[in-house]
Short mmCIF file of C-alpha atoms in Angstrom, two decimals:
data_model
loop_
_atom_site.label_atom_id
_atom_site.label_comp_id
_atom_site.label_asym_id
_atom_site.label_seq_id
_atom_site.Cartn_x
_atom_site.Cartn_y
_atom_site.Cartn_z
CA UNK A 1 -0.86 22.24 -21.33
CA UNK A 2 -3.32 23.88 -23.72
CA UNK A 3 -5.61 26.57 -22.26
CA UNK A 4 -8.90 27.13 -24.06
CA UNK A 5 -12.30 28.63 -23.35
CA UNK A 6 -13.81 25.30 -22.27
CA UNK A 7 -11.22 25.02 -19.50
CA UNK A 8 -11.65 28.50 -18.06
CA UNK A 9 -15.43 28.89 -18.11
CA UNK A 10 -17.60 28.25 -15.04
CA UNK A 11 -19.46 24.95 -14.75
CA UNK A 12 -22.89 26.21 -13.76
CA UNK A 13 -24.31 22.69 -13.61
CA UNK A 14 -22.54 22.11 -10.26
CA UNK A 15 -24.24 25.09 -8.57
CA UNK A 16 -27.02 22.91 -7.15
CA UNK A 17 -24.48 21.09 -4.93
CA UNK A 18 -23.69 24.21 -2.86
CA UNK A 19 -26.84 26.33 -3.23
CA UNK A 20 -29.01 27.35 -0.26
CA UNK A 21 -31.64 24.69 -1.01
CA UNK A 22 -29.07 22.04 -1.97
CA UNK A 23 -30.93 19.39 0.05
CA UNK A 24 -34.01 19.73 -2.16
CA UNK A 25 -32.06 20.12 -5.40
CA UNK A 26 -29.96 17.01 -4.76
CA UNK A 27 -33.00 14.86 -3.93
CA UNK A 28 -34.74 16.01 -7.11
CA UNK A 29 -31.74 15.31 -9.36
CA UNK A 30 -31.11 11.95 -7.70
CA UNK A 31 -34.71 11.04 -8.52
CA UNK A 32 -34.16 12.12 -12.13
CA UNK A 33 -30.96 10.06 -12.25
CA UNK A 34 -32.59 6.90 -10.88
CA UNK A 35 -35.39 7.24 -13.45
CA UNK A 36 -32.77 7.90 -16.13
CA UNK A 37 -31.12 4.57 -15.27
CA UNK A 38 -34.52 2.91 -15.75
CA UNK A 39 -34.69 4.48 -19.26
CA UNK A 40 -37.50 6.76 -18.07
CA UNK A 41 -36.14 10.07 -19.30
CA UNK A 42 -39.04 12.55 -19.19
CA UNK A 43 -40.78 13.54 -15.94
CA UNK A 44 -43.36 16.19 -15.20
CA UNK A 45 -43.83 18.48 -12.22
CA UNK A 46 -46.46 16.30 -10.56
CA UNK A 47 -44.17 13.24 -10.58
CA UNK A 48 -41.41 15.18 -8.85
CA UNK A 49 -43.79 16.66 -6.28
CA UNK A 50 -45.25 13.23 -5.44
CA UNK A 51 -41.74 11.83 -4.93
CA UNK A 52 -40.76 14.72 -2.63
CA UNK A 53 -43.82 14.16 -0.46
CA UNK A 54 -43.16 10.39 -0.26
CA UNK A 55 -39.70 11.00 1.23
CA UNK A 56 -41.23 12.61 4.33
CA UNK A 57 -38.27 15.00 4.56
CA UNK A 58 -40.20 18.05 3.34
CA UNK A 59 -43.66 18.07 5.00
CA UNK A 60 -44.32 21.75 4.14
CA UNK A 61 -43.31 21.37 0.50
CA UNK A 62 -45.78 22.81 -2.01
CA UNK A 63 -46.35 22.39 -5.73
CA UNK A 64 -45.34 26.01 -6.26
CA UNK A 65 -42.00 25.39 -4.54
CA UNK A 66 -41.50 22.35 -6.75
CA UNK A 67 -42.03 24.53 -9.83
CA UNK A 68 -39.48 27.06 -8.53
CA UNK A 69 -36.92 24.31 -7.82
CA UNK A 70 -37.34 22.85 -11.30
CA UNK A 71 -36.96 26.31 -12.81
CA UNK A 72 -33.71 26.89 -10.85
CA UNK A 73 -32.31 23.59 -12.06
CA UNK A 74 -33.41 24.50 -15.58
CA UNK A 75 -31.59 27.84 -15.37
CA UNK A 76 -28.36 26.15 -14.22
CA UNK A 77 -28.52 23.71 -17.10
CA UNK A 78 -29.18 20.60 -15.02
CA UNK A 79 -32.51 19.99 -16.73
CA UNK A 80 -33.88 20.51 -20.21
CA UNK A 81 -37.59 21.22 -20.66
CA UNK A 82 -40.07 20.55 -23.42
CA UNK A 83 -43.67 21.81 -23.46
CA UNK A 84 -46.17 18.99 -23.08
CA UNK A 85 -48.89 20.37 -25.38
CA UNK A 86 -50.38 16.93 -26.08
CA UNK A 87 -52.19 16.82 -22.71
CA UNK A 88 -53.65 20.33 -22.99
CA UNK A 89 -57.45 20.18 -23.36
CA UNK A 90 -58.19 23.89 -22.98
CA UNK A 91 -56.60 27.15 -24.01
CA UNK A 92 -55.90 27.95 -20.35
CA UNK A 93 -53.95 24.72 -19.87
CA UNK A 94 -51.97 25.40 -23.03
CA UNK A 95 -51.23 28.92 -21.85
CA UNK A 96 -49.94 27.63 -18.48
CA UNK A 97 -47.23 25.74 -20.40
CA UNK A 98 -47.03 22.34 -18.77
CA UNK A 99 -43.50 21.07 -19.25
CA UNK A 100 -41.74 17.73 -19.16
CA UNK A 101 -38.19 17.69 -17.82
CA UNK A 102 -35.11 15.62 -18.66
CA UNK A 103 -31.59 15.52 -17.17
CA UNK A 104 -28.78 17.09 -19.16
CA UNK A 105 -25.61 15.14 -20.02
CA UNK A 106 -23.55 17.18 -17.57
CA UNK A 107 -26.00 16.40 -14.75
CA UNK A 108 -25.86 12.66 -15.45
CA UNK A 109 -22.07 12.67 -15.14
CA UNK A 110 -22.17 14.88 -12.02
CA UNK A 111 -24.61 12.50 -10.31
CA UNK A 112 -22.42 9.54 -11.21
CA UNK A 113 -19.50 11.38 -9.63
CA UNK A 114 -21.45 12.13 -6.43
CA UNK A 115 -22.45 8.47 -6.18
CA UNK A 116 -18.80 7.41 -6.41
CA UNK A 117 -17.88 9.99 -3.78
CA UNK A 118 -20.63 8.78 -1.45
CA UNK A 119 -19.39 5.20 -1.74
CA UNK A 120 -15.70 6.08 -1.67
CA UNK A 121 -15.10 4.58 1.78
CA UNK A 122 -17.04 1.42 0.94
CA UNK A 123 -14.94 0.46 -2.04
CA UNK A 124 -12.09 -1.71 -0.83
CA UNK A 125 -8.56 -1.04 -1.94
CA UNK A 126 -5.93 -3.75 -2.18
CA UNK A 127 -2.29 -4.45 -2.95
CA UNK A 128 -2.24 -6.94 -5.79
CA UNK A 129 1.16 -8.49 -6.65
CA UNK A 130 -0.37 -9.85 -9.85
CA UNK A 131 -1.01 -6.27 -11.00
CA UNK A 132 2.71 -5.42 -10.83
CA UNK A 133 3.55 -8.64 -12.65
CA UNK A 134 1.03 -7.83 -15.39
CA UNK A 135 2.44 -4.29 -15.76
CA UNK A 136 5.92 -5.79 -16.10
CA UNK A 137 4.79 -8.09 -18.92
CA UNK A 138 3.04 -5.21 -20.67
CA UNK A 139 6.08 -2.92 -20.48
CA UNK A 140 8.44 -5.65 -21.68
CA UNK A 141 6.17 -6.24 -24.71
CA UNK A 142 6.12 -2.57 -25.83
CA UNK A 143 8.75 -3.00 -28.61
CA UNK A 144 6.71 -5.84 -30.15
CA UNK A 145 3.71 -3.51 -30.51
CA UNK A 146 5.44 -1.71 -33.39
CA UNK A 147 4.73 -4.80 -35.51
CA UNK A 148 1.07 -4.89 -34.52
CA UNK A 149 -1.84 -3.02 -36.09
CA UNK A 150 -2.81 0.42 -34.83
CA UNK A 151 -5.87 -1.01 -33.07
CA UNK A 152 -3.89 -3.73 -31.26
CA UNK A 153 -1.20 -1.24 -30.21
CA UNK A 154 -3.82 1.22 -28.89
CA UNK A 155 -5.61 -1.53 -26.94
CA UNK A 156 -2.34 -2.69 -25.35
CA UNK A 157 -1.39 0.89 -24.46
CA UNK A 158 -4.85 1.50 -22.95
CA UNK A 159 -4.60 -1.71 -20.90
CA UNK A 160 -1.19 -0.65 -19.55
CA UNK A 161 -2.54 2.78 -18.56
CA UNK A 162 -5.62 1.29 -16.88
CA UNK A 163 -3.53 -1.17 -14.86
CA UNK A 164 -1.12 1.58 -13.83
CA UNK A 165 -4.00 3.81 -12.71
CA UNK A 166 -5.48 0.91 -10.71
CA UNK A 167 -2.11 0.17 -9.08
CA UNK A 168 -1.53 3.81 -8.15
CA UNK A 169 -5.06 4.36 -6.84
CA UNK A 170 -5.31 1.05 -4.97
CA UNK A 171 -1.98 1.39 -3.19
CA UNK A 172 -2.72 4.97 -2.12
CA UNK A 173 -6.18 4.02 -0.81
CA UNK A 174 -4.86 0.94 1.00
CA UNK A 175 -1.92 2.75 2.62
CA UNK A 176 -4.21 5.64 3.61
CA UNK A 177 -6.61 3.15 5.22
CA UNK A 178 -3.83 1.53 7.25
CA UNK A 179 -2.55 4.96 8.33
CA UNK A 180 -5.98 6.25 9.34
CA UNK A 181 -6.97 7.06 12.91
CA UNK A 182 -9.49 4.20 12.91
CA UNK A 183 -6.79 1.67 11.94
CA UNK A 184 -4.45 3.12 14.56
CA UNK A 185 -7.06 2.58 17.28
CA UNK A 186 -7.92 -0.90 16.01
CA UNK A 187 -4.25 -1.97 16.11
CA UNK A 188 -4.19 -1.21 19.84
CA UNK A 189 -7.02 -3.64 20.66
CA UNK A 190 -6.83 -7.36 21.34
CA UNK A 191 -9.06 -8.09 18.31
CA UNK A 192 -6.11 -7.02 16.15
CA UNK A 193 -4.19 -10.17 17.17
CA UNK A 194 -6.79 -12.34 15.39
CA UNK A 195 -5.89 -11.26 11.85
CA UNK A 196 -2.45 -9.76 12.47
CA UNK A 197 -0.59 -12.70 10.92
CA UNK A 198 -2.82 -12.74 7.85
CA UNK A 199 -2.34 -9.01 7.30
CA UNK A 200 1.44 -9.23 7.75
CA UNK A 201 1.64 -12.12 5.28
CA UNK A 202 -0.40 -10.08 2.78
CA UNK A 203 1.93 -7.08 3.07
CA UNK A 204 5.11 -9.18 2.94
CA UNK A 205 3.90 -10.94 -0.20
CA UNK A 206 3.38 -7.57 -1.84
CA UNK A 207 6.84 -6.35 -0.77
CA UNK A 208 8.38 -9.53 -2.18
CA UNK A 209 6.65 -8.87 -5.52
CA UNK A 210 8.03 -5.31 -5.49
CA UNK A 211 11.54 -6.62 -4.96
CA UNK A 212 11.19 -9.15 -7.78
CA UNK A 213 9.86 -6.79 -10.45
CA UNK A 214 10.90 -3.23 -9.52
CA UNK A 215 14.61 -3.55 -10.34
CA UNK A 216 13.93 -5.25 -13.68
CA UNK A 217 11.42 -2.56 -14.66
CA UNK A 218 13.75 0.24 -13.58
CA UNK A 219 16.59 -0.99 -15.81
CA UNK A 220 14.31 -1.77 -18.74
CA UNK A 221 12.42 1.54 -18.66
CA UNK A 222 15.65 3.53 -18.37
CA UNK A 223 17.19 1.76 -21.40
CA UNK A 224 14.05 1.73 -23.59
CA UNK A 225 14.82 3.63 -26.84
CA UNK A 226 12.90 6.85 -27.44
CA UNK A 227 12.30 5.81 -31.07
CA UNK A 228 10.27 2.83 -29.84
CA UNK A 229 8.03 5.09 -27.77
CA UNK A 230 7.59 7.61 -30.60
CA UNK A 231 6.53 4.86 -33.01
CA UNK A 232 4.08 3.41 -30.50
CA UNK A 233 2.52 6.80 -29.71
CA UNK A 234 2.07 7.55 -33.40
CA UNK A 235 0.14 4.28 -33.78
CA UNK A 236 -2.06 5.15 -30.80
CA UNK A 237 -2.73 8.65 -32.19
CA UNK A 238 -3.64 7.29 -35.65
CA UNK A 239 -6.11 4.83 -34.14
CA UNK A 240 -7.74 7.49 -31.92
CA UNK A 241 -8.15 9.80 -34.93
CA UNK A 242 -9.71 6.99 -36.99
CA UNK A 243 -12.61 6.66 -34.50
CA UNK A 244 -15.61 8.77 -35.64
CA UNK A 245 -16.61 11.06 -32.78
CA UNK A 246 -19.36 13.66 -32.54
CA UNK A 247 -17.50 15.90 -30.11
CA UNK A 248 -14.44 17.91 -31.03
CA UNK A 249 -11.43 15.74 -31.75
CA UNK A 250 -7.92 16.29 -30.48
CA UNK A 251 -5.11 16.77 -32.95
CA UNK A 252 -2.45 14.12 -33.50
CA UNK A 253 0.12 16.29 -31.73
CA UNK A 254 -2.12 16.66 -28.66
CA UNK A 255 -2.67 12.90 -28.49
CA UNK A 256 1.07 12.21 -28.76
CA UNK A 257 1.81 14.77 -26.03
CA UNK A 258 -0.78 13.09 -23.79
CA UNK A 259 0.88 9.69 -24.36
CA UNK A 260 4.29 11.17 -23.54
CA UNK A 261 2.91 12.68 -20.33
CA UNK A 262 1.41 9.36 -19.22
CA UNK A 263 4.65 7.53 -20.00
CA UNK A 264 6.62 10.09 -18.01
CA UNK A 265 4.33 9.55 -15.01
CA UNK A 266 4.78 5.78 -15.29
CA UNK A 267 8.55 6.19 -15.65
CA UNK A 268 8.83 8.37 -12.54
CA UNK A 269 6.88 5.70 -10.63
CA UNK A 270 9.59 3.07 -11.24
CA UNK A 271 12.74 5.07 -12.07
CA UNK A 272 14.35 7.45 -9.58
CA UNK A 273 15.23 10.82 -11.09
CA UNK A 274 16.47 13.67 -8.88
CA UNK A 275 15.43 11.78 -5.76
CA UNK A 276 13.52 8.63 -4.88
CA UNK A 277 10.98 6.93 -7.11
CA UNK A 278 7.36 6.41 -6.09
CA UNK A 279 7.92 2.68 -5.75
CA UNK A 280 10.67 3.40 -3.18
CA UNK A 281 8.18 5.45 -1.16
CA UNK A 282 5.68 2.59 -1.40
CA UNK A 283 8.33 0.11 -0.25
CA UNK A 284 9.27 2.30 2.74
CA UNK A 285 5.62 2.92 3.67
CA UNK A 286 4.79 -0.78 3.58
CA UNK A 287 7.81 -1.70 5.70
CA UNK A 288 6.94 1.01 8.21
CA UNK A 289 3.38 -0.35 8.50
CA UNK A 290 4.75 -3.87 9.06
CA UNK A 291 7.07 -2.59 11.80
CA UNK A 292 4.26 -0.64 13.45
CA UNK A 293 1.87 -3.60 13.44
CA UNK A 294 4.54 -5.88 14.90
CA UNK A 295 5.25 -3.34 17.63
CA UNK A 296 1.57 -2.97 18.51
CA UNK A 297 1.09 -6.75 18.61
CA UNK A 298 4.06 -7.08 20.96
CA UNK A 299 2.69 -4.36 23.23
CA UNK A 300 -0.73 -6.03 23.35
CA UNK A 301 0.85 -9.38 24.25
CA UNK A 302 3.00 -7.81 26.97
CA UNK A 303 0.00 -5.96 28.40
CA UNK A 304 -2.05 -9.15 28.44
CA UNK A 305 0.68 -11.15 30.16
CA UNK A 306 1.37 -8.38 32.63
CA UNK A 307 -2.25 -8.27 33.69
CA UNK A 308 -2.53 -12.04 34.11
CA UNK A 309 -2.79 -13.24 37.71
CA UNK A 310 -2.65 -16.79 39.03
CA UNK A 311 -3.78 -15.85 42.51
CA UNK A 312 -6.95 -17.97 42.33
CA UNK A 313 -4.97 -20.96 41.03
CA UNK A 314 -2.52 -20.77 43.91
CA UNK A 315 -5.35 -20.33 46.45
CA UNK A 316 -7.14 -23.42 45.14
CA UNK A 317 -3.88 -25.42 45.18
CA UNK A 318 -3.24 -24.38 48.81
CA UNK A 319 -6.73 -25.54 49.79
CA UNK A 320 -6.09 -28.95 48.17
CA UNK A 321 -2.86 -29.32 50.16
CA UNK A 322 -4.68 -28.29 53.32
CA UNK A 323 -7.15 -31.16 52.87
CA UNK A 324 -4.34 -33.74 53.01
CA UNK A 325 -4.61 -35.86 56.20
CA UNK A 326 -0.97 -36.97 56.49
CA UNK A 327 2.44 -35.68 55.44
CA UNK A 328 2.92 -38.67 53.14
CA UNK A 329 -0.30 -37.81 51.34
CA UNK A 330 0.95 -34.25 50.92
CA UNK A 331 4.25 -35.59 49.54
CA UNK A 332 2.35 -37.66 46.98
CA UNK A 333 0.28 -34.62 45.96
CA UNK A 334 3.44 -32.54 45.68
CA UNK A 335 5.04 -35.17 43.46
CA UNK A 336 2.03 -35.02 41.15
CA UNK A 337 1.79 -31.22 41.08
CA UNK A 338 5.50 -30.40 40.93
CA UNK A 339 6.79 -33.69 39.57
CA UNK A 340 8.46 -34.57 36.24
CA UNK A 341 5.26 -33.96 34.23
CA UNK A 342 5.29 -30.29 35.24
CA UNK A 343 8.95 -29.64 35.99
CA UNK A 344 9.74 -26.35 37.76
CA UNK A 345 13.23 -24.87 37.80
CA UNK A 346 13.85 -23.28 41.19
CA UNK A 347 16.29 -20.37 41.04
CA UNK A 348 17.96 -18.27 43.70
CA UNK A 349 18.50 -21.14 46.19
CA UNK A 350 21.23 -20.58 48.78
CA UNK A 351 24.32 -22.72 49.03
CA UNK A 352 23.44 -26.27 50.02
CA UNK A 353 24.86 -27.82 53.15
CA UNK A 354 25.50 -31.12 51.38
CA UNK A 355 25.87 -32.26 47.78
CA UNK A 356 24.37 -35.69 48.49
CA UNK A 357 21.85 -36.82 45.90
CA UNK A 358 19.89 -38.60 48.61
CA UNK A 359 19.13 -35.38 50.42
CA UNK A 360 15.54 -34.27 49.75
CA UNK A 361 13.88 -30.89 49.68
CA UNK A 362 12.57 -31.29 53.18
CA UNK A 363 16.06 -31.79 54.62
CA UNK A 364 17.27 -28.48 53.21
CA UNK A 365 17.30 -25.33 55.28
CA UNK A 366 14.52 -22.81 54.64
CA UNK A 367 15.32 -19.69 52.63
CA UNK A 368 13.56 -16.34 53.00
CA UNK A 369 13.09 -13.67 50.31
CA UNK A 370 11.49 -10.25 50.35
CA UNK A 371 8.64 -10.02 47.83
CA UNK A 372 7.67 -6.66 46.38
CA UNK A 373 4.03 -5.74 46.01
CA UNK A 374 2.54 -5.78 42.51
CA UNK A 375 0.17 -2.98 43.39
CA UNK A 376 0.88 0.32 41.66
CA UNK A 377 0.20 2.20 44.86
CA UNK A 378 2.92 0.33 46.76
CA UNK A 379 5.64 0.69 44.17
CA UNK A 380 8.73 2.61 45.09
CA UNK A 381 9.50 5.70 43.17
CA UNK A 382 12.33 5.30 40.73
CA UNK A 383 15.34 7.45 41.46
CA UNK A 384 15.93 10.17 38.91
CA UNK A 385 19.39 10.11 37.46
CA UNK A 386 20.90 12.46 34.88
CA UNK A 387 20.88 11.21 31.32
CA UNK A 388 24.19 9.45 30.63
CA UNK A 389 26.47 10.88 27.98
CA UNK A 390 27.02 8.34 25.23
CA UNK A 391 28.85 10.60 22.81
CA UNK A 392 32.18 8.86 23.30
CA UNK A 393 30.63 5.40 22.81
CA UNK A 394 28.81 6.56 19.66
CA UNK A 395 32.03 8.09 18.30
CA UNK A 396 33.93 4.88 18.94
CA UNK A 397 31.18 2.84 17.36
CA UNK A 398 31.14 5.09 14.29
CA UNK A 399 34.92 4.81 13.91
CA UNK A 400 34.68 1.03 14.22
CA UNK A 401 32.03 0.87 11.51
CA UNK A 402 34.04 3.14 9.22
CA UNK A 403 37.14 1.03 9.75
CA UNK A 404 35.16 -2.12 8.97
CA UNK A 405 33.78 -0.56 5.77
CA UNK A 406 37.26 0.59 4.77
CA UNK A 407 38.71 -2.89 5.19
CA UNK A 408 35.85 -4.36 3.20
CA UNK A 409 36.43 -1.91 0.33
CA UNK A 410 40.17 -2.65 0.39
CA UNK A 411 39.40 -6.36 0.20
CA UNK A 412 37.16 -5.79 -2.81
CA UNK A 413 39.72 -3.54 -4.55
CA UNK A 414 42.36 -6.25 -4.18
CA UNK A 415 40.13 -8.62 -6.16
CA UNK A 416 39.79 -6.26 -9.15
CA UNK A 417 42.45 -6.73 -11.84
CA UNK A 418 42.25 -4.59 -14.97
CA UNK A 419 38.71 -3.60 -13.92
CA UNK A 420 37.61 -7.25 -13.88
CA UNK A 421 36.59 -9.69 -11.16
CA UNK A 422 37.07 -13.23 -12.47
CA UNK A 423 35.41 -15.73 -10.13
CA UNK A 424 37.69 -18.52 -11.42
CA UNK A 425 40.87 -16.79 -10.21
CA UNK A 426 39.68 -15.39 -6.88
CA UNK A 427 41.61 -16.26 -3.71
CA UNK A 428 39.99 -17.63 -0.57
CA UNK A 429 37.18 -15.24 0.36
CA UNK A 430 35.71 -14.29 3.69
CA UNK A 431 31.92 -14.73 4.14
CA UNK A 432 31.36 -10.95 4.12
CA UNK A 433 33.23 -10.39 0.81
CA UNK A 434 31.56 -13.43 -0.76
CA UNK A 435 28.14 -12.08 0.20
CA UNK A 436 28.87 -8.71 -1.47
CA UNK A 437 30.14 -10.31 -4.70
CA UNK A 438 27.20 -12.68 -5.00
CA UNK A 439 24.82 -9.80 -4.30
CA UNK A 440 26.38 -7.80 -7.15
CA UNK A 441 26.15 -10.84 -9.43
CA UNK A 442 22.49 -11.57 -8.63
CA UNK A 443 21.45 -7.93 -9.19
CA UNK A 444 23.18 -7.80 -12.56
CA UNK A 445 21.76 -11.17 -13.70
CA UNK A 446 18.25 -10.02 -12.72
CA UNK A 447 18.57 -6.99 -15.01
CA UNK A 448 17.61 -7.29 -18.65
CA UNK A 449 20.82 -5.50 -19.66
CA UNK A 450 22.94 -7.65 -17.27
CA UNK A 451 24.09 -4.40 -15.71
CA UNK A 452 23.95 -2.99 -12.18
CA UNK A 453 25.86 -0.68 -9.88
CA UNK A 454 27.62 -0.96 -6.55
CA UNK A 455 26.70 0.85 -3.35
CA UNK A 456 29.30 3.48 -4.26
CA UNK A 457 27.58 4.17 -7.59
CA UNK A 458 30.07 2.39 -9.89
CA UNK A 459 28.34 0.56 -12.76
CA UNK A 460 29.40 -2.91 -13.87
CA UNK A 461 28.11 -5.66 -16.14
CA UNK A 462 28.37 -9.45 -16.30
CA UNK A 463 30.49 -11.06 -19.01
CA UNK A 464 28.81 -14.34 -20.01
CA UNK A 465 31.44 -15.52 -22.49
CA UNK A 466 32.63 -18.25 -20.09
CA UNK A 467 29.28 -18.88 -18.42
CA UNK A 468 29.05 -22.36 -19.96
CA UNK A 469 32.17 -23.32 -17.99
CA UNK A 470 32.32 -23.93 -14.26
CA UNK A 471 34.70 -22.79 -11.55
CA UNK A 472 35.22 -23.41 -7.83
CA UNK A 473 34.75 -20.43 -5.52
CA UNK A 474 36.86 -20.99 -2.42
CA UNK A 475 35.73 -19.45 0.84
CA UNK A 476 36.78 -19.65 4.47
CA UNK A 477 33.66 -21.65 5.34
CA UNK A 478 33.71 -23.99 2.34
CA UNK A 479 33.76 -24.21 -1.47
CA UNK A 480 31.04 -24.45 -4.08
CA UNK A 481 30.84 -24.85 -7.86
CA UNK A 482 29.37 -22.05 -9.96
CA UNK A 483 29.40 -20.81 -13.58
CA UNK A 484 32.53 -18.95 -14.60
CA UNK A 485 31.15 -15.38 -14.49
CA UNK A 486 33.29 -12.27 -14.92
CA UNK A 487 32.26 -8.88 -13.52
CA UNK A 488 33.62 -6.02 -15.62
CA UNK A 489 33.69 -2.63 -13.91
CA UNK A 490 32.78 0.42 -15.99
CA UNK A 491 34.72 2.83 -13.77
CA UNK A 492 37.29 2.99 -10.98
CA UNK A 493 36.08 1.36 -7.78
#
């Protein structure tokens, strides 16, 4: 980082944002900015005063106060003034120095910044899987940029940086929105159920894109030669220096250092160094949001079902039965209400006196059950019991898991001969061991270097010399034909 005078000096142009009369100063500069956008650069004191009176916010505002406000903005560097001597008709008017005012360059940029800040919550963020896919294509094409012209290489590098900035900003804004207090309250309402499925599908599609591209980018970025990056950054620096600029130019070394810093930020986003990468945090945050939304939706559904009452339905049905004139008519109504079209499974019936299929419901003895009230006031208090001690069960469960993992590792070690796993010579495999081997194989094949590592941290690569041949992988639940791959371990497993 290079420290110079421009970095350490005060920016006086921002003083109007926090001054005592900031409400008046901001309205005046916003008026100047809107006129600036209309290519109307020069304004006089009377124009500003008329605008301030039209707002209705400053009823006691005077022309003298307007002059003082313009002078304050002029002193801070927000405005530049030029004497309007062309309209002076007398010596007195010329002596009073009527001025025309224009916004400075700093003020224009500050107003643009305040506009973006005011509309920050309105701008929608998103998680775009296509953005990750485009970044992957751009990173994979970096070596080919060495054969391009300086201009083409600089444009490709700028496009990669812009897409990376958009991805980083959009994901942070979107995750922050879903973690906000407003979103938390909205997820607890019944209106959330309307678009819950659509939102979950959107998040799961993004997670799927992360899984498809993150591992490939991690391997490729880690193995990308430094010489390729140095050559690319030199091209970018040469092109930037070839552009004629009025302001002070950066040196070639400063431009190259900036490119290295941006590449390091991009690398840390995809590649884990001394901890987890940023994309791992994004993956965990997205999964946590999916789990939270699913939990809230389940709670809403349970609350809705718990509050449902069919008391009115049962009362109406009882009145219909009461209107029946004969028992036969009531039997017919019962057959329609409780018949095959709306089958009810009656549970908790006592032992029957007879198993005859000809015996009907009305020949059975009556059964009586105690019904508890659904009113909260009538509920019995739950007995308070001490919290059970599950330490022994947890210890036994942990030992069982460790023993299972040990047996699985022993099974895998028995398949490795001379640091190789040849799928053509493997014995009959269990489903668990087969799943681990195929997982290793798929991760290595997805990598550009055909290399991956196990859960224990041992690296391995796929030997494709016999890939054009086929072999039969025998398993306990069946056999299937696959290419004759060989996994070669790079260390002791």
